[in-house]
CSV table of C-alpha atoms and ligand atoms in Angstrom, one decimal:
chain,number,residue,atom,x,y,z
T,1,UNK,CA,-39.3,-5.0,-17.7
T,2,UNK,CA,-37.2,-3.0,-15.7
T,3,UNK,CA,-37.8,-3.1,-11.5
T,4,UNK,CA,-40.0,-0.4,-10.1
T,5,UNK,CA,-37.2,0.6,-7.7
T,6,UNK,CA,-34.7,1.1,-10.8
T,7,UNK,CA,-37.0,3.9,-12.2
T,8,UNK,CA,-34.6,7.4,-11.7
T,9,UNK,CA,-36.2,10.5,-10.7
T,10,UNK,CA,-37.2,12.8,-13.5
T,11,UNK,CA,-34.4,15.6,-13.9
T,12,UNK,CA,-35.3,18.5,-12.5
T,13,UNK,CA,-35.0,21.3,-14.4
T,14,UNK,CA,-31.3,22.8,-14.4
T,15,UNK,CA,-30.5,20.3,-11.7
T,16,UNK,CA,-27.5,19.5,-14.0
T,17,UNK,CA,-26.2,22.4,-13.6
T,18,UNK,CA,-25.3,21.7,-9.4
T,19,UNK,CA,-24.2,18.5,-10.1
T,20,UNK,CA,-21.4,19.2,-12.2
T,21,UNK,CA,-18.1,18.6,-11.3
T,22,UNK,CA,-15.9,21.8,-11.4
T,23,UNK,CA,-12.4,20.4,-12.6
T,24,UNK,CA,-9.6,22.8,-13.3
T,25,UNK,CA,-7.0,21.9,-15.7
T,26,UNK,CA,-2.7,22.3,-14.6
T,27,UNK,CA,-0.6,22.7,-17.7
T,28,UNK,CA,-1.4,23.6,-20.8
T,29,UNK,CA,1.5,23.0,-23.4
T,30,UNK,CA,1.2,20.3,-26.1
T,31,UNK,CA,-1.6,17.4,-25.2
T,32,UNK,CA,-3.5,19.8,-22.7
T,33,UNK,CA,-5.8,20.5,-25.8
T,34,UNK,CA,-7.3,16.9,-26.0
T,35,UNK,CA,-7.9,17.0,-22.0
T,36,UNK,CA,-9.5,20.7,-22.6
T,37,UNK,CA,-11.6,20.1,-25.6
T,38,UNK,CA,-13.0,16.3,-23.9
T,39,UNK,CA,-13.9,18.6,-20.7
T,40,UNK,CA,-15.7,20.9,-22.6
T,41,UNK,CA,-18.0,18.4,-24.2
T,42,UNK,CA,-18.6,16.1,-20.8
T,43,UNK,CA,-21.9,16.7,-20.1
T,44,UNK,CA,-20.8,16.0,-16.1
T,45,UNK,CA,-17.9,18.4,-16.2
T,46,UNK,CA,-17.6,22.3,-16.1
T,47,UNK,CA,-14.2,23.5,-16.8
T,48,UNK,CA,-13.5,26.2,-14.6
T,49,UNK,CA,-10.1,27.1,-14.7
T,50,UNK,CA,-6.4,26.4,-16.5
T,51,UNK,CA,-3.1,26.8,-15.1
T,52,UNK,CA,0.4,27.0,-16.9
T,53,UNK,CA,3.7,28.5,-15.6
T,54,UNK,CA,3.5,30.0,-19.0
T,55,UNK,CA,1.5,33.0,-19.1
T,56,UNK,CA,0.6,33.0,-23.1
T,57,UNK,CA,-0.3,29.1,-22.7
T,58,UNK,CA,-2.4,29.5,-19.9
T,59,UNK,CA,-4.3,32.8,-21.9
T,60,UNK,CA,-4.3,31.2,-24.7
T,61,UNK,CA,-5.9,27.8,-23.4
T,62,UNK,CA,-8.5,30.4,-21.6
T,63,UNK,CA,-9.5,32.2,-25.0
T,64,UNK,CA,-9.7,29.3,-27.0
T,65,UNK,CA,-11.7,27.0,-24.5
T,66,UNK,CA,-13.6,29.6,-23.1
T,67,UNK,CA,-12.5,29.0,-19.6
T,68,UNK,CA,-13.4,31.7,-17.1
T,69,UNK,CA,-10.6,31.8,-15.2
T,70,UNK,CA,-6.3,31.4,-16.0
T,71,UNK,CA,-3.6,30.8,-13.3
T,72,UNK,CA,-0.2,30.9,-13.6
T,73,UNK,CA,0.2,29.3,-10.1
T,74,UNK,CA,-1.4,26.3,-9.5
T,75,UNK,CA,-1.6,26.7,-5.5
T,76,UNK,CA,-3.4,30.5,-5.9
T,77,UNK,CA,-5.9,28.7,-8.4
T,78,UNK,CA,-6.6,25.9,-6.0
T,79,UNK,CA,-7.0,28.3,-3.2
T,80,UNK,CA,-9.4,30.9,-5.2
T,81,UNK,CA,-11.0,28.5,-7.5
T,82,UNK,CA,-12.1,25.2,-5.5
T,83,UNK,CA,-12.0,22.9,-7.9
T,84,UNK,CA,-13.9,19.1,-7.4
T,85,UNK,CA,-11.2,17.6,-9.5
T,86,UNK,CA,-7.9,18.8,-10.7
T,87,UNK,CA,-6.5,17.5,-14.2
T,88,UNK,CA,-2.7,17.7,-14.3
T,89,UNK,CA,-1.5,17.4,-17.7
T,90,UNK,CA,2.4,18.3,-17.0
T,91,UNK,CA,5.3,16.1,-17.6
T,92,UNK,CA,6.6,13.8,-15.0
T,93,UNK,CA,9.3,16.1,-13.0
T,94,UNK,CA,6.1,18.4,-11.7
T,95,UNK,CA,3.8,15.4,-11.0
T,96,UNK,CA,4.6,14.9,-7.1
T,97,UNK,CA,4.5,18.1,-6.0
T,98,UNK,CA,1.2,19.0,-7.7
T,99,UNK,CA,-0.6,15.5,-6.4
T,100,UNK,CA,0.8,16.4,-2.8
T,101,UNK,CA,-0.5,20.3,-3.6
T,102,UNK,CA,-3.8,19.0,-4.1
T,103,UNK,CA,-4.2,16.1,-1.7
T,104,UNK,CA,-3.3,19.0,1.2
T,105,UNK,CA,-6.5,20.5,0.4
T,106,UNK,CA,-8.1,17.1,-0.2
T,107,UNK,CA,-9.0,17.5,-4.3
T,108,UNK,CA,-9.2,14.8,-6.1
T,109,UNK,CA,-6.5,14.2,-8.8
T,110,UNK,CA,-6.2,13.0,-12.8
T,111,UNK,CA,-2.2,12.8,-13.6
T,112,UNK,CA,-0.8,12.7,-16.9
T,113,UNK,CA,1.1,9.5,-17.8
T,114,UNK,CA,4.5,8.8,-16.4
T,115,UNK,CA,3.5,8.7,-13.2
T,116,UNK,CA,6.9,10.4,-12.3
T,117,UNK,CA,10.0,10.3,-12.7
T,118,UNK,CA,10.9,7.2,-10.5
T,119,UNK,CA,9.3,4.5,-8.7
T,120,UNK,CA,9.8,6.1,-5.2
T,121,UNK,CA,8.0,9.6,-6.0
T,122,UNK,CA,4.5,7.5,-7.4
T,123,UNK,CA,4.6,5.7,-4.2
T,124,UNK,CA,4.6,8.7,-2.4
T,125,UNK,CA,1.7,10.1,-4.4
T,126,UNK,CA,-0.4,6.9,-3.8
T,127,UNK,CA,0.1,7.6,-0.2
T,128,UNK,CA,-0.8,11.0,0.0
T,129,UNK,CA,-4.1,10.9,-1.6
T,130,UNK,CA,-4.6,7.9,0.5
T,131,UNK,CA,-4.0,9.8,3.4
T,132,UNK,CA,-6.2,12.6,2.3
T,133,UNK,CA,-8.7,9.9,1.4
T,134,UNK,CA,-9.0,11.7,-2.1
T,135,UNK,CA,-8.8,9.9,-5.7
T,136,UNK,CA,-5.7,9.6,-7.4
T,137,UNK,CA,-6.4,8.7,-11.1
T,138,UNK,CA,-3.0,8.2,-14.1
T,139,UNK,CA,-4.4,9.3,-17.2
T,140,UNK,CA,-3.6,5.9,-18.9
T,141,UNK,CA,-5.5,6.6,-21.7
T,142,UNK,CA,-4.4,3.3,-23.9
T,143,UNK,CA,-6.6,1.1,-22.4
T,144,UNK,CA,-9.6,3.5,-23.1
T,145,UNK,CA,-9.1,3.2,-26.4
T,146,UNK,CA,-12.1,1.8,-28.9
T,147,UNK,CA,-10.5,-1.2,-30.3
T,148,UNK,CA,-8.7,-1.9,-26.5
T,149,UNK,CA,-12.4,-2.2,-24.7
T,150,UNK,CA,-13.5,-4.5,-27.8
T,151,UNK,CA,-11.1,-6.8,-27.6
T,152,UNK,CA,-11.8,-7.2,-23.6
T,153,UNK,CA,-15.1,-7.4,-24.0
T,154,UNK,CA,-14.4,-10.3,-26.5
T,155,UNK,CA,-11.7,-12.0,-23.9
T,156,UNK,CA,-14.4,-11.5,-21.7
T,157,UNK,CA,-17.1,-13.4,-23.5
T,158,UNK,CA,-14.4,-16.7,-23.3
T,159,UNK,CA,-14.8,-16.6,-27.3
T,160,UNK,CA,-11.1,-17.2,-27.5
T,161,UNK,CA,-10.6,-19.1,-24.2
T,162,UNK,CA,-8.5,-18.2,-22.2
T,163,UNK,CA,-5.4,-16.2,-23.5
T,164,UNK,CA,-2.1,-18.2,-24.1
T,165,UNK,CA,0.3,-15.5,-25.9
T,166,UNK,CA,-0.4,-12.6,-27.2
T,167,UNK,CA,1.7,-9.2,-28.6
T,168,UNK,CA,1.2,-5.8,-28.2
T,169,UNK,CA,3.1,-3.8,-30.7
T,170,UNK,CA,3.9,-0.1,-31.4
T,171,UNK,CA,6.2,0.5,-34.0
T,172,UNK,CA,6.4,3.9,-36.0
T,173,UNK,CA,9.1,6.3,-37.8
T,174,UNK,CA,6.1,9.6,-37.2
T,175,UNK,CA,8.2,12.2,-35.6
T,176,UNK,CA,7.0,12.6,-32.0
T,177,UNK,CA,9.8,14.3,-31.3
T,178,UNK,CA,8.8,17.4,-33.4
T,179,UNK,CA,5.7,18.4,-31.0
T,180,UNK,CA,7.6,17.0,-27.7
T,181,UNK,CA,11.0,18.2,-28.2
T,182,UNK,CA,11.8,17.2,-24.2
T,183,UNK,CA,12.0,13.7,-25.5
T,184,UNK,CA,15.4,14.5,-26.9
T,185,UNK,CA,16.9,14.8,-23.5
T,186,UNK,CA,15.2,11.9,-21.6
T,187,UNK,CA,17.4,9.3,-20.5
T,188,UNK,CA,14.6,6.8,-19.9
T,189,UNK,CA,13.0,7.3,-23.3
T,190,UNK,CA,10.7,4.7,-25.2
T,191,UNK,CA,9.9,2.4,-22.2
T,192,UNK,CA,9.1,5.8,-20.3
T,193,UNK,CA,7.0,7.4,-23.1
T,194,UNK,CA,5.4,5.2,-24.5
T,195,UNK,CA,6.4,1.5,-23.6
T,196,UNK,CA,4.5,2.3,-20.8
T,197,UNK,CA,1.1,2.4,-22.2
T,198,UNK,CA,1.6,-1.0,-23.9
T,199,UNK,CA,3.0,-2.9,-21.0
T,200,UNK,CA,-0.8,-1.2,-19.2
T,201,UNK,CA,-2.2,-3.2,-22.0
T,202,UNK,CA,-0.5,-6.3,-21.4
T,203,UNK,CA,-1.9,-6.3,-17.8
T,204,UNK,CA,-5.2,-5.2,-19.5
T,205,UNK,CA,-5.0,-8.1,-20.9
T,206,UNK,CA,-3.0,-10.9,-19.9
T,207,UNK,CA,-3.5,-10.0,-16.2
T,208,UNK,CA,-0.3,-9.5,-13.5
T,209,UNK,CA,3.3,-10.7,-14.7
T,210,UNK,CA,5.6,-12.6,-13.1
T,211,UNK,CA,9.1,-12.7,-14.9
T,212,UNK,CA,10.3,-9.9,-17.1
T,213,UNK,CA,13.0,-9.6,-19.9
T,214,UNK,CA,13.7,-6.7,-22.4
T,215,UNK,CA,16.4,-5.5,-24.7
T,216,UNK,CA,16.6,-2.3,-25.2
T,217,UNK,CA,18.6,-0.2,-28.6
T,218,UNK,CA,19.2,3.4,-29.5
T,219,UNK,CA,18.4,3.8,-33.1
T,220,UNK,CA,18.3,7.7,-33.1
T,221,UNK,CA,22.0,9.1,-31.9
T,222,UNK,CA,20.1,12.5,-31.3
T,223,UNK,CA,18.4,10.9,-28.5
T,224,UNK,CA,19.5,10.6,-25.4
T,225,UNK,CA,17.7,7.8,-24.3
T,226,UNK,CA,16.4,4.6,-25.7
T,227,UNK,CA,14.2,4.5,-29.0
T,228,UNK,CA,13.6,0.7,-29.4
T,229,UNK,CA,12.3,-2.0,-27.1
T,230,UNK,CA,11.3,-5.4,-26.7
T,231,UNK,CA,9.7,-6.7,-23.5
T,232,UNK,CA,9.0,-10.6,-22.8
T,233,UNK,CA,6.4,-10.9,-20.1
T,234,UNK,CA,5.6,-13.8,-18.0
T,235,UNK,CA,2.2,-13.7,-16.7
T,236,UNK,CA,0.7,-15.3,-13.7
T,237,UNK,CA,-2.0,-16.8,-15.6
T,238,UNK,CA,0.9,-18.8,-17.4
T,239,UNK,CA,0.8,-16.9,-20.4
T,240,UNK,CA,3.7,-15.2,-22.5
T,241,UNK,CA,3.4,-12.0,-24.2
T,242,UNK,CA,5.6,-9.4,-25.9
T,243,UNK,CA,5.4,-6.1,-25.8
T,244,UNK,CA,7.6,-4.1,-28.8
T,245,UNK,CA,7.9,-1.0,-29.9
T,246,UNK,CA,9.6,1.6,-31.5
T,247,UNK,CA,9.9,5.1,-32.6
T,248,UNK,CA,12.9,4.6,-35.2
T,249,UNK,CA,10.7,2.1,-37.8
T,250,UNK,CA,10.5,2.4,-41.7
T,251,UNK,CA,7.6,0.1,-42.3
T,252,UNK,CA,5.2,1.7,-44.8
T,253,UNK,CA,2.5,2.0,-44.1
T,254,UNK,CA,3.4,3.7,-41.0
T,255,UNK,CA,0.6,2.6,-38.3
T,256,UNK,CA,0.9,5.8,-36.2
T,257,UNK,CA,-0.6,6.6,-34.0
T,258,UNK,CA,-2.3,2.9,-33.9
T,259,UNK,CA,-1.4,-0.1,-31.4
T,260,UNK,CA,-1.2,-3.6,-33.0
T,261,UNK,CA,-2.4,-6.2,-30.8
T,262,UNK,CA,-2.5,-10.0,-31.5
T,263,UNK,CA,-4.0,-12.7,-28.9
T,264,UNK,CA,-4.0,-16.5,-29.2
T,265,UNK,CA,-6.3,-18.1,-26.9
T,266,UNK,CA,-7.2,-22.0,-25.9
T,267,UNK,CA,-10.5,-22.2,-28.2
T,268,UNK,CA,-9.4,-19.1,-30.5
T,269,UNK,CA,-7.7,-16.1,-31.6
T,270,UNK,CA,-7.8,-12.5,-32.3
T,271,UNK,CA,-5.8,-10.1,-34.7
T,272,UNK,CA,-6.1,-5.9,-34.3
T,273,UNK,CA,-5.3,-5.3,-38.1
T,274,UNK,CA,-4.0,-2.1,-39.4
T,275,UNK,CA,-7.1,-0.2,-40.3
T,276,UNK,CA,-9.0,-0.8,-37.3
T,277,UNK,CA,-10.3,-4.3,-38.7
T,278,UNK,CA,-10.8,-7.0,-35.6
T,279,UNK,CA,-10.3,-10.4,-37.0
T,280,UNK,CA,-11.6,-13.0,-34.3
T,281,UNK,CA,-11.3,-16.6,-35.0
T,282,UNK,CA,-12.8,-19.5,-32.9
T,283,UNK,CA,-13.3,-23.1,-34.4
T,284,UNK,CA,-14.8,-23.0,-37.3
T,285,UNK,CA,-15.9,-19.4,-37.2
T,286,UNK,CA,-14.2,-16.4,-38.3
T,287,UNK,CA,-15.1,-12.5,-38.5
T,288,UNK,CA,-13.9,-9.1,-39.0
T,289,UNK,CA,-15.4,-6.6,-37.1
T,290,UNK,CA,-15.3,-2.9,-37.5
T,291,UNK,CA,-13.5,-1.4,-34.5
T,292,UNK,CA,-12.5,2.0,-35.9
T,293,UNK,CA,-13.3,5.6,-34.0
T,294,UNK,CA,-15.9,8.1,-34.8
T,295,UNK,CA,-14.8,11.3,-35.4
T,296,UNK,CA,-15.9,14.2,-32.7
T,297,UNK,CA,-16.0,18.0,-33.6
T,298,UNK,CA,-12.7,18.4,-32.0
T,299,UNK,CA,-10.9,15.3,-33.4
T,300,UNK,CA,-8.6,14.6,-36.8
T,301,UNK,CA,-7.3,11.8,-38.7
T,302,UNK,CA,-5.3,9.8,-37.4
T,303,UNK,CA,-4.7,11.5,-33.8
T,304,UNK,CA,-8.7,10.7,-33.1
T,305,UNK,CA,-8.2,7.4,-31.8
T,306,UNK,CA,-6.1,8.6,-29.1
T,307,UNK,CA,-8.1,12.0,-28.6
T,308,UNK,CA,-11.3,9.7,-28.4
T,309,UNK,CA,-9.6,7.6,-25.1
T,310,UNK,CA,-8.7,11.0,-23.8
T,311,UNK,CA,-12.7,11.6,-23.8
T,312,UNK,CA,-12.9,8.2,-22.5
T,313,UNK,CA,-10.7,8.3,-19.6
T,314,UNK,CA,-12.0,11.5,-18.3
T,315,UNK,CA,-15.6,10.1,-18.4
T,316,UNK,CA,-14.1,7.3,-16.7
T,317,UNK,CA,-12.8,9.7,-13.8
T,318,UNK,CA,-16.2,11.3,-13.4
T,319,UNK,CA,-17.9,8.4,-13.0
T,320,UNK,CA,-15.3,6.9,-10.3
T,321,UNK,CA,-15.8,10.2,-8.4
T,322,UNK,CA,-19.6,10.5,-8.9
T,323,UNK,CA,-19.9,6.6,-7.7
T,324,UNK,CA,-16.9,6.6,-5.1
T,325,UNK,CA,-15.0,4.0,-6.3
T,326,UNK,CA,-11.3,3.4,-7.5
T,327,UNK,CA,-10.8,4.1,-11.4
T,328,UNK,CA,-9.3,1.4,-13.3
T,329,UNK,CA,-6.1,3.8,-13.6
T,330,UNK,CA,-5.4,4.4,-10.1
T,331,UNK,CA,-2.8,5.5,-8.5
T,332,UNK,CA,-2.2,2.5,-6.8
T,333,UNK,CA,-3.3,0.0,-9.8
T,334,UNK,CA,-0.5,2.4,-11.9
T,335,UNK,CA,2.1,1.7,-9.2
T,336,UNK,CA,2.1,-1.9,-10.8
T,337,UNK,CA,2.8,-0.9,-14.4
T,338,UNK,CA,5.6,2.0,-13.4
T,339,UNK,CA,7.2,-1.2,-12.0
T,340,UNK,CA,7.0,-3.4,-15.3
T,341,UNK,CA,8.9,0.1,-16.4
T,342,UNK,CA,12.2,-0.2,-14.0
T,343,UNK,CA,12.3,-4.2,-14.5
T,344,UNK,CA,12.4,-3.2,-18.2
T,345,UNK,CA,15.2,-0.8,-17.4
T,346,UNK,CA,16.6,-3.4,-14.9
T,347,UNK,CA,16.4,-6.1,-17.2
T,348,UNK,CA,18.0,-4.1,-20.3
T,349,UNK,CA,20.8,-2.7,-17.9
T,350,UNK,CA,21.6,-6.6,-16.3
T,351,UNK,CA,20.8,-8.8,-19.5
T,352,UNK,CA,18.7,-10.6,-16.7
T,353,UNK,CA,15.2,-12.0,-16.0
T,354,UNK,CA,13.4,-9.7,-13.3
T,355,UNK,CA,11.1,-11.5,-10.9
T,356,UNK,CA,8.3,-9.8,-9.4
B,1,LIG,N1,-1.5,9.8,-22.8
B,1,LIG,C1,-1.0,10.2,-24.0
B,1,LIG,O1,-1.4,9.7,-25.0
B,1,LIG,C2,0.0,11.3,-24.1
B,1,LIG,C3,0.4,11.9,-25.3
B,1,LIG,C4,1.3,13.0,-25.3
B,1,LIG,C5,1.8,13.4,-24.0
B,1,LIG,N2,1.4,12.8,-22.9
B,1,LIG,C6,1.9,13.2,-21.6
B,1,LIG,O2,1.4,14.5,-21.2
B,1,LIG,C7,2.3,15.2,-20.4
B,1,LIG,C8,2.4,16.6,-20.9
B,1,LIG,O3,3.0,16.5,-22.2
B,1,LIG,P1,3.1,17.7,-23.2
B,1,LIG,O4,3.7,17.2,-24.4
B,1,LIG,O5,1.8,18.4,-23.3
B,1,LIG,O6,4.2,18.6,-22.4
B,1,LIG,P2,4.5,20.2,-22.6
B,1,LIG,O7,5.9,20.4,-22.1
B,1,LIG,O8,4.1,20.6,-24.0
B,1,LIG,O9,3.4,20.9,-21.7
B,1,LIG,C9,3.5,20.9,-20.3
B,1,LIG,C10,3.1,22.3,-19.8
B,1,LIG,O10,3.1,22.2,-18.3
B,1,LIG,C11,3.5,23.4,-17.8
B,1,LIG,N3,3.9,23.3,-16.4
B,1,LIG,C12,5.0,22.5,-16.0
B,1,LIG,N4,5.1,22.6,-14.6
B,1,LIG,C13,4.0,23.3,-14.2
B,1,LIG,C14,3.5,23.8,-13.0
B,1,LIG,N5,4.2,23.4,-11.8
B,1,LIG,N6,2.4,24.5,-12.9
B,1,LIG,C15,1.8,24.9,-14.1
B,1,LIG,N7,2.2,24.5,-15.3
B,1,LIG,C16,3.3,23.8,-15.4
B,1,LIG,C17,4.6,23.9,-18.8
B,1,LIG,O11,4.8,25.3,-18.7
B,1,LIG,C18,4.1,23.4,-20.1
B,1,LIG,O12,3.3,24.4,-20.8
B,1,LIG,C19,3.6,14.3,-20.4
B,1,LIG,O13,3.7,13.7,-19.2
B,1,LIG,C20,3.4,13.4,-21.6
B,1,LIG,O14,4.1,12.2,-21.4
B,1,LIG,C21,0.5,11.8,-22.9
């Protein structure tokens, strides 16, 4: 029986309405659809405005998500439009100067994934919005991810003790340069991109690390930057994992766009199989479990389990605004993954262990 004080007032009528948070959406080019399409179906948010340097993107995005208002300078639409939260969804290069844009007129912020461009400029932003006392929230969306809250929940539980080694594994031949042709030219490429996400998971996971050691390899001699990594982690807790992945493989069947994620623990051990199947052994005892996404109205085969953790993480940043407290994916808590990123890059350059 729940506690009398528990009991929540009854709704009043419309009262949703007030409540919602008015969020207003900066950049609209390829991803921008999955952050457009989750705000239109969260019940706590009302989207009220996009903003692209782009004038098509940003009347496009207006038409096709019905938003009421379309900048295509993010400063006028802050000013006219007052938005409760802004959603940047731009690449890195922009990041800074849009978080220090908003935290001037002390809105809270959701930034796209990298950080920025370098270690130095996400500090920065952490200490901004700290100074404007205002959220700062990375859209590290990984971790939001279905079969990614599962397995925590099973770590959790102590079903496999506690975790020992473990790998996290991302390796595809799906052309993700076709839709992001910018990826050509970065220097910093799959550590960046998407190296990033899995060495989140690994904290996620296996908690903070201590000692470092990648090897990096460009596969691809279109690219500028590195398209193959593998990343030893040290973690406090004493255990060892290994983060891989790739964007040059030719295993069939190609995974894409799905993380692979093995953990062997003192009483146990879990496997992420290929189609979503958890395997979780302790003892005696084994099971599958189903971990696979549901499709939404706006989601497809096989993006959805990414779009789904889009939906996730957004809901995620309502909630941390609507309770006042620190998302998971602050900016500050994302200052300690962008650092896993340089000691990769340090690591790969030196041939050395990095210590943190
Ligand atoms: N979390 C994920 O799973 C995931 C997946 C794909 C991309 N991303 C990230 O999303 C970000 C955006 O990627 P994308 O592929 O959509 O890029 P994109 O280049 O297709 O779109 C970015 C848009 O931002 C606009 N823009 C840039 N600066 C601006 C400014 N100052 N004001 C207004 N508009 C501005 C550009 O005109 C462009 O339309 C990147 O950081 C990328 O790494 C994340």
């Amino acid at each position: 029986m729940a506690p009398a004080s528990s009991a929540w007032p009854a709704p009043i009528e419309g009262s949703e309405i007030l409540t919602k948070t008015k969020v207003a959406v900066i950049g609209c080019g390829f991803f921008a659809s999955n952050h457009l399409n989750a705000w239109n179906e969260l019940p706590g948010a009302d989207l009220v405005a996009v903003c692209d340097l782009d004038e098509s993107k940003a009347a496009d995005a207006a038409e096709q998500f019905s938003v009421p208002a379309m900048f295509t300078d993010a400063a006028q639409m802050i000013a006219q439009v007052k938005p409760d939260l802004v959603d940047i969804v731009t690449t890195m290069v922009s990041h800074r100067k849009l978080v220090e844009l908003c935290a001037a007129s002390k809105i809270p912020v959701i930034v796209q994934k990298p950080f920025g461009p370098t270690l130095e400029d996400c500090t920065a932003m952490v200490e901004v919005c700290r100074g404007a006392g205002t959220m700062l929230m990375v859209h590290e969306n990984f971790r939001f991810q279905n079969p990614m809250r599962r397995i925590r929940a099973v770590l959790d539980a102590g079903t496999i003790g506690d975790p020992v080694w473990g790998r996290i594994s991302f390796r595809t031949g799906y052309d993700v340069k076709a839709g992001q042709p910018y990826l050509f030219d970065e220097e910093r490429l799959i550590v960046l991109d998407l190296g990033i996400h899995l060495l989140d998971l690994a904290r996620f996971f296996f908690g903070e690390v201590e000692t470092l050691y990648s090897r990096h390899a460009r596969i691809d001699q279109r690219v500028s930057g590195e398209d193959m990594a593998t990343i030893m982690l040290g973690h406090g807790s004493g255990a060892t994992s290994v983060v891989d992945c790739t964007y040059e493989s030719r295993q069939r069947p190609d995974l894409f766009p799905q993380t692979s994620v093995t953990i062997e623990g003192t009483k146990g051990a879990l496997d992420l199989k290929s189609d979503f199947r958890l395997s979780i052994s302790a003892g005696a005892e084994h099971r599958v479990e189903d971990v696979s996404t549901p499709l939404r109205a706006w989601t497809s085969q096989p993006w959805h389990i990414a779009q789904d953790s889009v939906y996730d993480t957004q809901a995620h940043a309502l909630s941390a605004l609507a309770g006042g407290f620190a998302p998971e994916t602050s900016g500050a808590d994302n200052l300690k993954t962008y650092a896993l990123v340089e000691g990769a890059y340090q690591s790969a350059k030196s041939g050395e262990c990095v210590r943190f």
